[in-house]
Amino acid sequence: MFRFIVRRLLQLIPALFGLSILLFIWLHRLPGGPETAILGERGTPEMRAAIRQNLGLDEPILVQYGRFMKRMLRLDLGASIATKREVTTEFLQRFPGTVELAATAIIIAIAIGIPLGYLAARRRGRLLDHVSVAGSLIGVCIPVFFLAYVLKAIFAENLHLFPSSGRQDPTIEATRITNFFVLDGLMTREWDAAADALWHLVLPGLALASIPLAIIVRITRASVLEVLGEDFVRTAEAKGLTERVVRQRHVLRNAMLPVATTIGLLTGGLLSGAVLTETVFAFSGIGAFIADSISQRDYPVLMGFIMIIAVLFVLVNLLVDLSYSLIDPRVRVR
């Protein structure tokens, strides 16, 4: 197991190296540049040239890439061109919000998707099966931003049941320790602050969970149907085992491998930021900040954020691979 973890972590090095090259080429191929975002259309050529020289963008691309790699090896991501703050500081300030939002969305998707997919498979061809399949298709087809606007209009602006924007009510004086608002409220026993932060996560979490929920329902249903047709399930039923034992020990456990893979991929994608959801609900996360950085050609932020997200994506999928041995002991033997 230890050698497997080390091998997967070593595979991260060439992956990050290749990603850094592609990112660098892509960023420098974007039309315009930081000087355009800073000066606008009225900047003179002399002013643009001075900014490019100050940022080191007038040097050959190989020199710029070498300088970037040297900083990366020192874990120095540089400073944002737009805000003048360290990229690491910007990331640590916004990433907790993205983690809370992603965790809310994936918990909703798992809590509803796996039971619904299992029940749909057990009742194949019945009303519940048809409804779940149709619902999953609708969930995949509806754009997230449209669902976010609908939820916001109905439950926040008309019914006033949930807040319409932000991560927490600004009038609440909450203690900040980790910048995870819910966790900070629990750690400091500021229950009102924790509850308010959770309340702010409901609508954006539901909107963001729509596509993962639909995918998990379909994958779970297909996987359970496949397992139900296996000989060992029919043998267990013929032996007179109770439905609960057959469901937990034989069906669900063997059907979870593809579901776990799907959940890992979805979680990694959610952690990369939800630009549309964060924008609709004015939720302070990395998604909206990355979108703003693209328009501002903020190269240090884009390079730093995307490289960190790539590492997190690999680590999430490593945890998924490790979970295989818990779900199916045969994986551990192989």
CSV table of N, CA and C in Angstrom, one decimal, residues 208-323:
chain,number,residue,atom,x,y,z
A,208,LEU,N,-25.5,23.4,-7.3
A,208,LEU,CA,-24.3,22.8,-7.7
A,208,LEU,C,-24.4,21.3,-7.7
A,209,ALA,N,-25.3,20.7,-6.9
A,209,ALA,CA,-25.4,19.3,-6.7
A,209,ALA,C,-26.3,18.7,-7.8
A,210,SER,N,-26.9,19.5,-8.7
A,210,SER,CA,-27.9,18.9,-9.6
A,210,SER,C,-27.2,18.0,-10.6
A,211,ILE,N,-26.1,18.3,-11.2
A,211,ILE,CA,-25.5,17.5,-12.2
A,211,ILE,C,-24.8,16.3,-11.5
A,212,PRO,N,-24.0,16.5,-10.4
A,212,PRO,CA,-23.5,15.3,-9.7
A,212,PRO,C,-24.5,14.3,-9.3
A,213,LEU,N,-25.7,14.8,-8.8
A,213,LEU,CA,-26.7,14.0,-8.3
A,213,LEU,C,-27.3,13.1,-9.5
A,214,ALA,N,-27.5,13.7,-10.6
A,214,ALA,CA,-28.0,13.0,-11.8
A,214,ALA,C,-27.1,11.9,-12.2
A,215,ILE,N,-25.8,12.2,-12.2
A,215,ILE,CA,-24.8,11.3,-12.7
A,215,ILE,C,-24.7,10.1,-11.7
A,216,ILE,N,-24.7,10.4,-10.4
A,216,ILE,CA,-24.6,9.3,-9.4
A,216,ILE,C,-25.8,8.4,-9.4
A,217,VAL,N,-27.0,9.0,-9.6
A,217,VAL,CA,-28.2,8.1,-9.8
A,217,VAL,C,-28.0,7.2,-10.9
A,218,ARG,N,-27.6,7.6,-12.1
A,218,ARG,CA,-27.5,6.8,-13.2
A,218,ARG,C,-26.4,5.7,-13.1
A,219,ILE,N,-25.2,6.1,-12.5
A,219,ILE,CA,-24.1,5.2,-12.4
A,219,ILE,C,-24.5,4.1,-11.3
A,220,THR,N,-25.1,4.5,-10.2
A,220,THR,CA,-25.5,3.6,-9.2
A,220,THR,C,-26.6,2.6,-9.7
A,221,ARG,N,-27.6,3.1,-10.5
A,221,ARG,CA,-28.6,2.3,-11.0
A,221,ARG,C,-28.0,1.2,-12.0
A,222,ALA,N,-27.1,1.7,-12.9
A,222,ALA,CA,-26.5,0.7,-13.8
A,222,ALA,C,-25.6,-0.3,-13.1
A,223,SER,N,-24.9,0.2,-12.1
A,223,SER,CA,-24.0,-0.8,-11.4
A,223,SER,C,-24.7,-1.8,-10.6
A,224,VAL,N,-25.8,-1.4,-9.9
A,224,VAL,CA,-26.6,-2.3,-9.1
A,224,VAL,C,-27.3,-3.3,-10.1
A,225,LEU,N,-27.8,-2.8,-11.2
A,225,LEU,CA,-28.5,-3.8,-12.1
A,225,LEU,C,-27.5,-4.8,-12.6
A,226,GLU,N,-26.3,-4.4,-12.8
A,226,GLU,CA,-25.3,-5.4,-13.3
A,226,GLU,C,-25.0,-6.4,-12.2
A,227,VAL,N,-24.8,-5.9,-10.9
A,227,VAL,CA,-24.5,-6.9,-9.8
A,227,VAL,C,-25.7,-7.8,-9.6
A,228,LEU,N,-26.9,-7.3,-9.7
A,228,LEU,CA,-28.1,-8.1,-9.4
A,228,LEU,C,-28.2,-9.3,-10.3
A,229,GLY,N,-27.6,-9.2,-11.5
A,229,GLY,CA,-27.6,-10.3,-12.4
A,229,GLY,C,-26.5,-11.3,-12.2
A,230,GLU,N,-25.6,-11.1,-11.2
A,230,GLU,CA,-24.5,-12.0,-11.0
A,230,GLU,C,-25.0,-13.3,-10.3
A,231,ASP,N,-24.2,-14.3,-10.5
A,231,ASP,CA,-24.6,-15.6,-9.9
A,231,ASP,C,-24.5,-15.6,-8.3
A,232,PHE,N,-23.5,-14.9,-7.8
A,232,PHE,CA,-23.4,-14.9,-6.3
A,232,PHE,C,-24.6,-14.3,-5.6
A,233,VAL,N,-25.3,-13.3,-6.3
A,233,VAL,CA,-26.4,-12.7,-5.7
A,233,VAL,C,-27.6,-13.7,-5.7
A,234,ARG,N,-27.8,-14.4,-6.8
A,234,ARG,CA,-28.8,-15.4,-6.8
A,234,ARG,C,-28.6,-16.5,-5.8
A,235,THR,N,-27.3,-16.9,-5.7
A,235,THR,CA,-26.9,-17.9,-4.7
A,235,THR,C,-27.2,-17.5,-3.3
A,236,ALA,N,-26.9,-16.2,-3.0
A,236,ALA,CA,-27.2,-15.7,-1.6
A,236,ALA,C,-28.7,-15.7,-1.4
A,237,GLU,N,-29.5,-15.3,-2.4
A,237,GLU,CA,-30.9,-15.3,-2.2
A,237,GLU,C,-31.5,-16.8,-2.0
A,238,ALA,N,-30.9,-17.7,-2.8
A,238,ALA,CA,-31.3,-19.1,-2.7
A,238,ALA,C,-31.0,-19.7,-1.4
A,239,LYS,N,-29.9,-19.2,-0.7
A,239,LYS,CA,-29.6,-19.7,0.6
A,239,LYS,C,-30.5,-19.3,1.7
A,240,GLY,N,-31.4,-18.3,1.3
A,240,GLY,CA,-32.3,-17.8,2.3
A,240,GLY,C,-31.8,-16.6,3.1
A,241,LEU,N,-30.8,-16.0,2.7
A,241,LEU,CA,-30.3,-14.8,3.4
A,241,LEU,C,-31.3,-13.7,3.3
A,242,THR,N,-31.4,-12.9,4.4
A,242,THR,CA,-32.4,-11.8,4.4
A,242,THR,C,-32.0,-10.8,3.3
A,243,GLU,N,-33.0,-10.0,3.0
A,243,GLU,CA,-32.8,-9.0,2.0
A,243,GLU,C,-31.8,-7.9,2.4
A,244,ARG,N,-31.8,-7.6,3.7
A,244,ARG,CA,-30.8,-6.7,4.2
A,244,ARG,C,-29.4,-7.2,4.1
A,245,VAL,N,-29.1,-8.4,4.3
A,245,VAL,CA,-27.8,-9.0,4.2
A,245,VAL,C,-27.4,-9.0,2.7
A,246,VAL,N,-28.3,-9.4,1.9
A,246,VAL,CA,-28.0,-9.5,0.5
A,246,VAL,C,-27.7,-8.1,-0.1
A,247,ARG,N,-28.5,-7.1,0.4
A,247,ARG,CA,-28.3,-5.7,-0.1
A,247,ARG,C,-27.0,-5.2,0.3
A,248,GLN,N,-26.6,-5.3,1.6
A,248,GLN,CA,-25.5,-4.6,2.2
A,248,GLN,C,-24.2,-5.4,1.8
A,249,ARG,N,-24.2,-6.7,2.0
A,249,ARG,CA,-22.9,-7.5,1.8
A,249,ARG,C,-22.6,-7.9,0.4
A,250,HIS,N,-23.6,-8.0,-0.4
A,250,HIS,CA,-23.4,-8.6,-1.7
A,250,HIS,C,-23.7,-7.6,-2.9
A,251,VAL,N,-24.8,-6.8,-2.8
A,251,VAL,CA,-25.1,-6.0,-3.9
A,251,VAL,C,-24.4,-4.6,-3.8
A,252,LEU,N,-24.7,-3.9,-2.7
A,252,LEU,CA,-24.1,-2.5,-2.6
A,252,LEU,C,-22.6,-2.5,-2.6
A,253,ARG,N,-22.0,-3.4,-1.9
A,253,ARG,CA,-20.6,-3.4,-1.7
A,253,ARG,C,-19.9,-3.7,-3.1
A,254,ASN,N,-20.5,-4.6,-3.9
A,254,ASN,CA,-19.9,-4.9,-5.2
A,254,ASN,C,-20.2,-3.8,-6.2
A,255,ALA,N,-21.3,-3.1,-6.0
A,255,ALA,CA,-21.7,-2.1,-7.0
A,255,ALA,C,-21.0,-0.7,-6.7
A,256,MET,N,-20.3,-0.6,-5.6
A,256,MET,CA,-19.8,0.7,-5.2
A,256,MET,C,-18.5,1.2,-5.9
A,257,LEU,N,-17.8,0.2,-6.6
A,257,LEU,CA,-16.5,0.6,-7.2
A,257,LEU,C,-16.7,1.7,-8.3
A,258,PRO,N,-17.5,1.5,-9.3
A,258,PRO,CA,-17.7,2.5,-10.3
A,258,PRO,C,-18.3,3.8,-9.7
A,259,VAL,N,-19.1,3.6,-8.7
A,259,VAL,CA,-19.7,4.8,-8.0
A,259,VAL,C,-18.7,5.6,-7.3
A,260,ALA,N,-17.7,4.9,-6.6
A,260,ALA,CA,-16.7,5.6,-5.9
A,260,ALA,C,-15.8,6.4,-6.9
A,261,THR,N,-15.5,5.8,-8.1
A,261,THR,CA,-14.7,6.4,-9.1
A,261,THR,C,-15.4,7.7,-9.6
A,262,THR,N,-16.7,7.6,-9.8
A,262,THR,CA,-17.4,8.8,-10.3
A,262,THR,C,-17.5,9.9,-9.2
A,263,ILE,N,-17.6,9.5,-8.0
A,263,ILE,CA,-17.7,10.5,-6.9
A,263,ILE,C,-16.3,11.2,-6.8
A,264,GLY,N,-15.2,10.4,-7.0
A,264,GLY,CA,-13.9,11.1,-6.9
A,264,GLY,C,-13.7,12.1,-8.0
A,265,LEU,N,-14.1,11.7,-9.2
A,265,LEU,CA,-14.0,12.7,-10.4
A,265,LEU,C,-14.8,13.9,-10.2
A,266,LEU,N,-16.1,13.7,-9.7
A,266,LEU,CA,-17.0,14.8,-9.5
A,266,LEU,C,-16.5,15.7,-8.4
A,267,THR,N,-15.9,15.1,-7.3
A,267,THR,CA,-15.4,16.0,-6.2
A,267,THR,C,-14.2,16.8,-6.7
A,268,GLY,N,-13.3,16.2,-7.4
A,268,GLY,CA,-12.2,16.9,-7.9
A,268,GLY,C,-12.6,18.1,-8.8
A,269,GLY,N,-13.7,17.8,-9.6
A,269,GLY,CA,-14.2,18.9,-10.5
A,269,GLY,C,-14.8,20.0,-9.7
A,270,LEU,N,-15.6,19.7,-8.6
A,270,LEU,CA,-16.2,20.7,-7.8
A,270,LEU,C,-15.2,21.5,-7.0
A,271,LEU,N,-14.1,20.9,-6.6
A,271,LEU,CA,-13.0,21.6,-5.9
A,271,LEU,C,-12.3,22.6,-6.8
A,272,SER,N,-12.4,22.5,-8.1
A,272,SER,CA,-11.8,23.4,-9.0
A,272,SER,C,-12.5,24.7,-9.1
A,273,GLY,N,-13.7,24.8,-8.5
A,273,GLY,CA,-14.4,26.0,-8.5
A,273,GLY,C,-15.7,25.9,-9.3
A,274,ALA,N,-16.7,26.6,-8.9
A,274,ALA,CA,-18.0,26.6,-9.6
A,274,ALA,C,-18.3,28.1,-10.0
A,275,VAL,N,-17.8,28.4,-11.1
A,275,VAL,CA,-17.8,29.8,-11.5
A,275,VAL,C,-19.2,30.4,-11.6
A,276,LEU,N,-20.1,29.7,-12.2
A,276,LEU,CA,-21.5,30.2,-12.4
A,276,LEU,C,-22.3,30.2,-11.1
A,277,THR,N,-22.2,29.2,-10.3
A,277,THR,CA,-22.9,29.2,-9.0
A,277,THR,C,-22.3,30.2,-8.1
A,278,GLU,N,-21.0,30.4,-8.0
A,278,GLU,CA,-20.4,31.4,-7.2
A,278,GLU,C,-20.8,32.8,-7.6
A,279,THR,N,-20.9,33.0,-9.0
A,279,THR,CA,-21.3,34.3,-9.5
A,279,THR,C,-22.8,34.6,-9.2
A,280,VAL,N,-23.7,33.7,-9.4
A,280,VAL,CA,-25.1,33.9,-9.1
A,280,VAL,C,-25.3,34.3,-7.7
A,281,PHE,N,-24.7,33.6,-6.8
A,281,PHE,CA,-24.9,33.8,-5.3
A,281,PHE,C,-23.9,34.7,-4.7
A,282,ALA,N,-23.1,35.3,-5.5
A,282,ALA,CA,-22.0,36.2,-4.9
A,282,ALA,C,-21.2,35.5,-3.8
A,283,PHE,N,-20.9,34.2,-4.1
A,283,PHE,CA,-20.2,33.4,-3.2
A,283,PHE,C,-18.7,33.5,-3.4
A,284,SER,N,-18.0,33.9,-2.3
A,284,SER,CA,-16.6,34.1,-2.4
A,284,SER,C,-15.8,32.8,-2.5
A,285,GLY,N,-15.5,32.4,-3.7
A,285,GLY,CA,-14.7,31.1,-3.9
A,285,GLY,C,-13.7,31.3,-5.0
A,286,ILE,N,-13.0,30.3,-5.3
A,286,ILE,CA,-11.9,30.4,-6.3
A,286,ILE,C,-12.4,30.4,-7.7
A,287,GLY,N,-13.6,29.9,-8.0
A,287,GLY,CA,-14.1,29.9,-9.3
A,287,GLY,C,-14.3,31.2,-9.9
A,288,ALA,N,-15.0,32.1,-9.2
A,288,ALA,CA,-15.3,33.5,-9.7
A,288,ALA,C,-14.0,34.2,-9.8
A,289,PHE,N,-13.1,34.0,-8.8
A,289,PHE,CA,-11.8,34.7,-8.8
A,289,PHE,C,-10.9,34.3,-10.0
A,290,ILE,N,-11.0,33.0,-10.4
A,290,ILE,CA,-10.2,32.6,-11.6
A,290,ILE,C,-10.8,33.2,-12.9
A,291,ALA,N,-12.1,33.3,-12.9
A,291,ALA,CA,-12.8,33.9,-14.1
A,291,ALA,C,-12.4,35.4,-14.2
A,292,ASP,N,-12.3,36.1,-13.1
A,292,ASP,CA,-11.9,37.5,-13.1
A,292,ASP,C,-10.4,37.6,-13.5
A,293,SER,N,-9.6,36.6,-13.0
A,293,SER,CA,-8.2,36.6,-13.4
A,293,SER,C,-7.9,36.4,-14.8
A,294,ILE,N,-8.8,35.6,-15.5
A,294,ILE,CA,-8.6,35.4,-16.9
A,294,ILE,C,-8.9,36.7,-17.7
A,295,SER,N,-9.9,37.4,-17.3
A,295,SER,CA,-10.2,38.7,-18.0
A,295,SER,C,-9.2,39.7,-17.7
A,296,GLN,N,-8.5,39.6,-16.6
A,296,GLN,CA,-7.5,40.6,-16.2
A,296,GLN,C,-6.1,40.1,-16.7
A,297,ARG,N,-6.0,38.9,-17.2
A,297,ARG,CA,-4.7,38.3,-17.7
A,297,ARG,C,-3.7,38.3,-16.5
A,298,ASP,N,-4.3,37.9,-15.3
A,298,ASP,CA,-3.4,37.8,-14.1
A,298,ASP,C,-2.7,36.5,-14.2
A,299,TYR,N,-1.5,36.4,-14.8
A,299,TYR,CA,-0.8,35.2,-15.1
A,299,TYR,C,-0.4,34.5,-13.8
A,300,PRO,N,0.1,35.2,-12.8
A,300,PRO,CA,0.5,34.5,-11.5
A,300,PRO,C,-0.6,33.8,-10.9
A,301,VAL,N,-1.8,34.4,-10.8
A,301,VAL,CA,-2.9,33.8,-10.1
A,301,VAL,C,-3.4,32.6,-10.9
A,302,LEU,N,-3.5,32.7,-12.2
A,302,LEU,CA,-3.9,31.6,-13.0
A,302,LEU,C,-3.0,30.4,-12.9
A,303,MET,N,-1.7,30.6,-13.0
A,303,MET,CA,-0.7,29.6,-13.0
A,303,MET,C,-0.8,28.9,-11.6
A,304,GLY,N,-0.7,29.7,-10.5
A,304,GLY,CA,-0.7,29.2,-9.2
A,304,GLY,C,-2.0,28.4,-8.8
A,305,PHE,N,-3.1,29.0,-9.1
A,305,PHE,CA,-4.4,28.4,-8.7
A,305,PHE,C,-4.6,27.1,-9.5
A,306,ILE,N,-4.3,27.1,-10.8
A,306,ILE,CA,-4.5,25.8,-11.6
A,306,ILE,C,-3.6,24.7,-11.2
A,307,MET,N,-2.3,25.1,-10.9
A,307,MET,CA,-1.4,24.1,-10.4
A,307,MET,C,-1.8,23.5,-9.1
A,308,ILE,N,-2.3,24.3,-8.1
A,308,ILE,CA,-2.7,23.8,-6.9
A,308,ILE,C,-3.9,22.9,-7.0
A,309,ILE,N,-4.9,23.3,-7.9
A,309,ILE,CA,-6.1,22.5,-8.2
A,309,ILE,C,-5.7,21.2,-8.8
A,310,ALA,N,-4.7,21.2,-9.6
A,310,ALA,CA,-4.2,19.9,-10.2
A,310,ALA,C,-3.7,19.0,-9.2
A,311,VAL,N,-2.9,19.5,-8.2
A,311,VAL,CA,-2.4,18.6,-7.1
A,311,VAL,C,-3.6,18.1,-6.3
A,312,LEU,N,-4.6,18.9,-6.0
A,312,LEU,CA,-5.7,18.5,-5.2
A,312,LEU,C,-6.5,17.4,-5.9
A,313,PHE,N,-6.7,17.6,-7.2
A,313,PHE,CA,-7.4,16.6,-8.0
A,313,PHE,C,-6.8,15.3,-8.0
A,314,VAL,N,-5.4,15.2,-8.1
A,314,VAL,CA,-4.7,14.0,-8.0
A,314,VAL,C,-4.8,13.4,-6.6
A,315,LEU,N,-4.8,14.2,-5.6
A,315,LEU,CA,-4.9,13.6,-4.2
A,315,LEU,C,-6.3,13.1,-3.9
A,316,VAL,N,-7.3,13.7,-4.5
A,316,VAL,CA,-8.7,13.2,-4.3
A,316,VAL,C,-8.8,11.9,-4.9
A,317,ASN,N,-8.3,11.7,-6.1
A,317,ASN,CA,-8.4,10.5,-6.8
A,317,ASN,C,-7.5,9.4,-6.2
A,318,LEU,N,-6.4,9.8,-5.6
A,318,LEU,CA,-5.6,8.8,-4.8
A,318,LEU,C,-6.4,8.3,-3.6
A,319,LEU,N,-7.2,9.2,-2.9
A,319,LEU,CA,-8.0,8.7,-1.8
A,319,LEU,C,-9.1,7.7,-2.4
A,320,VAL,N,-9.6,8.0,-3.5
A,320,VAL,CA,-10.6,7.1,-4.1
A,320,VAL,C,-10.0,5.8,-4.4
A,321,ASP,N,-8.8,5.7,-5.0
A,321,ASP,CA,-8.1,4.5,-5.2
A,321,ASP,C,-7.9,3.7,-3.9
A,322,LEU,N,-7.5,4.4,-2.8
A,322,LEU,CA,-7.3,3.7,-1.6
A,322,LEU,C,-8.6,3.2,-1.0
A,323,SER,N,-9.7,3.9,-1.3
A,323,SER,CA,-11.0,3.4,-0.8
A,323,SER,C,-11.5,2.1,-1.5
